Amino acid sequence: MTHQDERTYPPSGLADPQGTWFTRPEGHLCLWVPLKAPSLNQLKNMHRHAYKDTRDDWQWMVEAALPRIDLPLTPCSVVYERRYARAQHQMDIDNLYASAKIPLDALQRAGVLEDDAPDLVTSLTAMQSEVKTETQEGTLLIVDPIISD
């Protein structure tokens, strides 16, 4: 794992991230990433180097926005929301859940999740919503740690 202070430049020429973490009073950690994750069809057709670049871009965005908190946050539940502009279409449900792979891998590689195994990420909720402009497109990730008594 690489920490955000050790990263000197973004991979694949990404500009400075506009992603932000914030903590809700309920203890949820939320991350806004101004990128849309590739769909299942895009992942299937992606060359391995393009996949690696996409995976590294996502990891960098998560690490750059990550606050100094105790990690990992597992066991937990994760909510994944894809926001897309009107000119595009809604994904089928199987594509939507498959598109959560890159963001979940980024959370794991950045140390937010210990692993994405079912006993550590107990639930994944995927949803999508339409936004008015392409500048509002992106991904919202909510990680809700499960506190055991």
PDB file of C-alpha atoms in Angstrom:
ATOM      1  CA  MET A   1       0.000   0.000   0.000  1.00  0.00           C
ATOM      2  CA  THR A   2       1.181   3.495  -0.794  1.00  0.00           C
ATOM      3  CA  HIS A   3       0.155   6.391   1.408  1.00  0.00           C
ATOM      4  CA  GLN A   4      -0.985   9.687  -0.082  1.00  0.00           C
ATOM      5  CA  ASP A   5       2.129  11.575   1.100  1.00  0.00           C
ATOM      6  CA  GLU A   6       4.386   9.214  -0.848  1.00  0.00           C
ATOM      7  CA  ARG A   7       2.599   9.821  -4.156  1.00  0.00           C
ATOM      8  CA  THR A   8       4.322  12.649  -5.999  1.00  0.00           C
ATOM      9  CA  TYR A   9       2.261  12.634  -9.192  1.00  0.00           C
ATOM     10  CA  PRO A  10      -0.989  11.116 -10.341  1.00  0.00           C
ATOM     11  CA  PRO A  11      -0.797   8.081 -12.632  1.00  0.00           C
ATOM     12  CA  SER A  12      -2.026   8.339 -16.232  1.00  0.00           C
ATOM     13  CA  GLY A  13      -1.715  12.128 -16.147  1.00  0.00           C
ATOM     14  CA  LEU A  14      -4.702  12.755 -13.882  1.00  0.00           C
ATOM     15  CA  ALA A  15      -4.965  16.300 -12.639  1.00  0.00           C
ATOM     16  CA  ASP A  16      -5.281  17.009  -8.926  1.00  0.00           C
ATOM     17  CA  PRO A  17      -8.256  15.124  -7.554  1.00  0.00           C
ATOM     18  CA  GLN A  18     -11.517  16.818  -6.778  1.00  0.00           C
ATOM     19  CA  GLY A  19     -12.517  13.837  -4.659  1.00  0.00           C
ATOM     20  CA  THR A  20     -13.300  14.429  -1.031  1.00  0.00           C
ATOM     21  CA  TRP A  21     -13.825  12.298   2.046  1.00  0.00           C
ATOM     22  CA  PHE A  22     -16.145  13.336   4.804  1.00  0.00           C
ATOM     23  CA  THR A  23     -17.474  11.601   7.882  1.00  0.00           C
ATOM     24  CA  ARG A  24     -21.143  11.674   8.692  1.00  0.00           C
ATOM     25  CA  PRO A  25     -22.279  11.842  12.322  1.00  0.00           C
ATOM     26  CA  GLU A  26     -23.448   8.217  12.030  1.00  0.00           C
ATOM     27  CA  GLY A  27     -19.827   7.147  11.415  1.00  0.00           C
ATOM     28  CA  HIS A  28     -20.122   6.509   7.682  1.00  0.00           C
ATOM     29  CA  LEU A  29     -17.151   7.466   5.552  1.00  0.00           C
ATOM     30  CA  CYS A  30     -18.145   8.968   2.219  1.00  0.00           C
ATOM     31  CA  LEU A  31     -15.953   9.482  -0.834  1.00  0.00           C
ATOM     32  CA  TRP A  32     -16.861  11.452  -3.940  1.00  0.00           C
ATOM     33  CA  VAL A  33     -14.758  10.504  -6.965  1.00  0.00           C
ATOM     34  CA  PRO A  34     -15.244  12.565 -10.143  1.00  0.00           C
ATOM     35  CA  LEU A  35     -14.767   9.446 -12.288  1.00  0.00           C
ATOM     36  CA  LYS A  36     -17.247   6.872 -13.528  1.00  0.00           C
ATOM     37  CA  ALA A  37     -16.169   3.276 -13.103  1.00  0.00           C
ATOM     38  CA  PRO A  38     -16.048   1.161 -16.261  1.00  0.00           C
ATOM     39  CA  SER A  39     -19.006  -1.124 -16.919  1.00  0.00           C
ATOM     40  CA  LEU A  40     -18.775  -4.893 -17.162  1.00  0.00           C
ATOM     41  CA  ASN A  41     -18.716  -4.669 -20.959  1.00  0.00           C
ATOM     42  CA  GLN A  42     -15.893  -2.108 -20.839  1.00  0.00           C
ATOM     43  CA  LEU A  43     -13.940  -4.252 -18.362  1.00  0.00           C
ATOM     44  CA  LYS A  44     -14.288  -7.349 -20.579  1.00  0.00           C
ATOM     45  CA  ASN A  45     -12.902  -5.468 -23.593  1.00  0.00           C
ATOM     46  CA  MET A  46     -10.168  -3.592 -21.723  1.00  0.00           C
ATOM     47  CA  HIS A  47      -6.528  -4.365 -22.499  1.00  0.00           C
ATOM     48  CA  ARG A  48      -4.593  -5.423 -19.392  1.00  0.00           C
ATOM     49  CA  HIS A  49      -2.471  -2.241 -19.460  1.00  0.00           C
ATOM     50  CA  ALA A  50      -5.553  -0.042 -19.741  1.00  0.00           C
ATOM     51  CA  TYR A  51      -7.093  -1.995 -16.839  1.00  0.00           C
ATOM     52  CA  LYS A  52      -3.944  -1.425 -14.744  1.00  0.00           C
ATOM     53  CA  ASP A  53      -3.992   2.316 -15.552  1.00  0.00           C
ATOM     54  CA  THR A  54      -7.675   2.573 -14.632  1.00  0.00           C
ATOM     55  CA  ARG A  55      -7.115   0.629 -11.403  1.00  0.00           C
ATOM     56  CA  ASP A  56      -4.132   2.840 -10.492  1.00  0.00           C
ATOM     57  CA  ASP A  57      -6.069   6.045 -11.266  1.00  0.00           C
ATOM     58  CA  TRP A  58      -8.851   4.970  -8.914  1.00  0.00           C
ATOM     59  CA  GLN A  59      -6.397   3.993  -6.188  1.00  0.00           C
ATOM     60  CA  TRP A  60      -4.665   7.356  -6.481  1.00  0.00           C
ATOM     61  CA  MET A  61      -7.969   9.243  -6.247  1.00  0.00           C
ATOM     62  CA  VAL A  62      -8.962   7.320  -3.103  1.00  0.00           C
ATOM     63  CA  GLU A  63      -5.549   7.741  -1.456  1.00  0.00           C
ATOM     64  CA  ALA A  64      -5.359  11.453  -2.281  1.00  0.00           C
ATOM     65  CA  ALA A  65      -8.723  12.135  -0.638  1.00  0.00           C
ATOM     66  CA  LEU A  66      -8.231   9.799   2.312  1.00  0.00           C
ATOM     67  CA  PRO A  67      -8.252  11.392   5.773  1.00  0.00           C
ATOM     68  CA  ARG A  68      -5.949  10.217   8.530  1.00  0.00           C
ATOM     69  CA  ILE A  69      -8.128   7.590  10.175  1.00  0.00           C
ATOM     70  CA  ASP A  70      -7.639   4.135  11.598  1.00  0.00           C
ATOM     71  CA  LEU A  71      -7.705   1.648   8.746  1.00  0.00           C
ATOM     72  CA  PRO A  72      -8.923  -0.826   7.625  1.00  0.00           C
ATOM     73  CA  LEU A  73     -12.649  -0.310   8.192  1.00  0.00           C
ATOM     74  CA  THR A  74     -13.696  -3.927   7.933  1.00  0.00           C
ATOM     75  CA  PRO A  75     -16.085  -5.550   8.550  1.00  0.00           C
ATOM     76  CA  CYS A  76     -18.325  -3.046   6.824  1.00  0.00           C
ATOM     77  CA  SER A  77     -21.055  -2.486   4.290  1.00  0.00           C
ATOM     78  CA  VAL A  78     -20.484  -0.439   1.142  1.00  0.00           C
ATOM     79  CA  VAL A  79     -22.863   1.695  -0.899  1.00  0.00           C
ATOM     80  CA  TYR A  80     -21.826   2.428  -4.491  1.00  0.00           C
ATOM     81  CA  GLU A  81     -23.697   5.097  -6.441  1.00  0.00           C
ATOM     82  CA  ARG A  82     -22.932   5.842 -10.093  1.00  0.00           C
ATOM     83  CA  ARG A  83     -24.068   9.264 -11.290  1.00  0.00           C
ATOM     84  CA  TYR A  84     -24.400   9.698 -15.046  1.00  0.00           C
ATOM     85  CA  ALA A  85     -25.448  12.573 -17.330  1.00  0.00           C
ATOM     86  CA  ARG A  86     -28.748  12.639 -19.192  1.00  0.00           C
ATOM     87  CA  ALA A  87     -27.131  11.928 -22.554  1.00  0.00           C
ATOM     88  CA  GLN A  88     -26.108   8.493 -21.339  1.00  0.00           C
ATOM     89  CA  HIS A  89     -28.212   5.545 -20.317  1.00  0.00           C
ATOM     90  CA  GLN A  90     -28.824   3.586 -17.162  1.00  0.00           C
ATOM     91  CA  MET A  91     -26.786   0.409 -16.827  1.00  0.00           C
ATOM     92  CA  ASP A  92     -28.433  -2.969 -16.535  1.00  0.00           C
ATOM     93  CA  ILE A  93     -28.322  -4.235 -12.966  1.00  0.00           C
ATOM     94  CA  ASP A  94     -25.611  -6.831 -13.713  1.00  0.00           C
ATOM     95  CA  ASN A  95     -23.413  -4.161 -15.331  1.00  0.00           C
ATOM     96  CA  LEU A  96     -24.028  -1.802 -12.420  1.00  0.00           C
ATOM     97  CA  TYR A  97     -22.836  -4.275  -9.790  1.00  0.00           C
ATOM     98  CA  ALA A  98     -19.892  -5.363 -11.950  1.00  0.00           C
ATOM     99  CA  SER A  99     -18.835  -1.728 -12.365  1.00  0.00           C
ATOM    100  CA  ALA A 100     -18.256  -1.588  -8.594  1.00  0.00           C
ATOM    101  CA  LYS A 101     -15.162  -3.799  -9.021  1.00  0.00           C
ATOM    102  CA  ILE A 102     -12.664  -0.995  -9.741  1.00  0.00           C
ATOM    103  CA  PRO A 103     -13.880   1.267  -6.881  1.00  0.00           C
ATOM    104  CA  LEU A 104     -13.876  -1.657  -4.413  1.00  0.00           C
ATOM    105  CA  ASP A 105     -10.384  -2.662  -5.524  1.00  0.00           C
ATOM    106  CA  ALA A 106      -9.259   0.952  -5.060  1.00  0.00           C
ATOM    107  CA  LEU A 107     -10.648   0.988  -1.509  1.00  0.00           C
ATOM    108  CA  GLN A 108      -8.813  -2.254  -0.781  1.00  0.00           C
ATOM    109  CA  ARG A 109      -5.512  -1.184  -2.377  1.00  0.00           C
ATOM    110  CA  ALA A 110      -5.639   2.132  -0.479  1.00  0.00           C
ATOM    111  CA  GLY A 111      -6.082   0.258   2.811  1.00  0.00           C
ATOM    112  CA  VAL A 112      -9.658   1.337   3.543  1.00  0.00           C
ATOM    113  CA  LEU A 113     -10.797  -2.281   3.244  1.00  0.00           C
ATOM    114  CA  GLU A 114      -8.651  -5.147   4.474  1.00  0.00           C
ATOM    115  CA  ASP A 115     -10.153  -7.351   1.773  1.00  0.00           C
ATOM    116  CA  ASP A 116     -13.367  -7.442  -0.227  1.00  0.00           C
ATOM    117  CA  ALA A 117     -14.213 -10.967   0.925  1.00  0.00           C
ATOM    118  CA  PRO A 118     -17.861 -11.572   1.938  1.00  0.00           C
ATOM    119  CA  ASP A 119     -17.029 -11.920   5.634  1.00  0.00           C
ATOM    120  CA  LEU A 120     -15.387  -8.458   5.648  1.00  0.00           C
ATOM    121  CA  VAL A 121     -17.651  -6.560   3.239  1.00  0.00           C
ATOM    122  CA  THR A 122     -20.969  -7.895   4.433  1.00  0.00           C
ATOM    123  CA  SER A 123     -23.131  -6.068   1.895  1.00  0.00           C
ATOM    124  CA  LEU A 124     -22.798  -4.058  -1.293  1.00  0.00           C
ATOM    125  CA  THR A 125     -25.606  -1.801  -2.427  1.00  0.00           C
ATOM    126  CA  ALA A 126     -25.280  -0.428  -5.956  1.00  0.00           C
ATOM    127  CA  MET A 127     -27.472   2.314  -7.369  1.00  0.00           C
ATOM    128  CA  GLN A 128     -27.396   4.871 -10.134  1.00  0.00           C
ATOM    129  CA  SER A 129     -28.886   8.294 -10.583  1.00  0.00           C
ATOM    130  CA  GLU A 130     -29.169  10.742 -13.431  1.00  0.00           C
ATOM    131  CA  VAL A 131     -27.572  14.197 -13.152  1.00  0.00           C
ATOM    132  CA  LYS A 132     -28.103  17.205 -15.400  1.00  0.00           C
ATOM    133  CA  THR A 133     -24.567  17.796 -16.706  1.00  0.00           C
ATOM    134  CA  GLU A 134     -21.398  15.793 -17.337  1.00  0.00           C
ATOM    135  CA  THR A 135     -19.543  17.922 -14.769  1.00  0.00           C
ATOM    136  CA  GLN A 136     -21.769  16.365 -12.088  1.00  0.00           C
ATOM    137  CA  GLU A 137     -20.915  12.799 -13.151  1.00  0.00           C
ATOM    138  CA  GLY A 138     -18.949  10.599 -10.815  1.00  0.00           C
ATOM    139  CA  THR A 139     -19.102   8.000  -8.109  1.00  0.00           C
ATOM    140  CA  LEU A 140     -20.184   8.202  -4.492  1.00  0.00           C
ATOM    141  CA  LEU A 141     -18.826   5.516  -2.152  1.00  0.00           C
ATOM    142  CA  ILE A 142     -20.083   5.122   1.405  1.00  0.00           C
ATOM    143  CA  VAL A 143     -18.242   2.767   3.761  1.00  0.00           C
ATOM    144  CA  ASP A 144     -20.175   1.940   6.909  1.00  0.00           C
ATOM    145  CA  PRO A 145     -18.030   0.128   9.502  1.00  0.00           C
ATOM    146  CA  ILE A 146     -19.848  -2.540  11.483  1.00  0.00           C
ATOM    147  CA  ILE A 147     -19.178  -2.054  15.165  1.00  0.00           C
ATOM    148  CA  SER A 148     -19.400  -5.284  17.156  1.00  0.00           C
ATOM    149  CA  ASP A 149     -20.366  -5.118  20.808  1.00  0.00           C
TER     150      ASP A 149
END
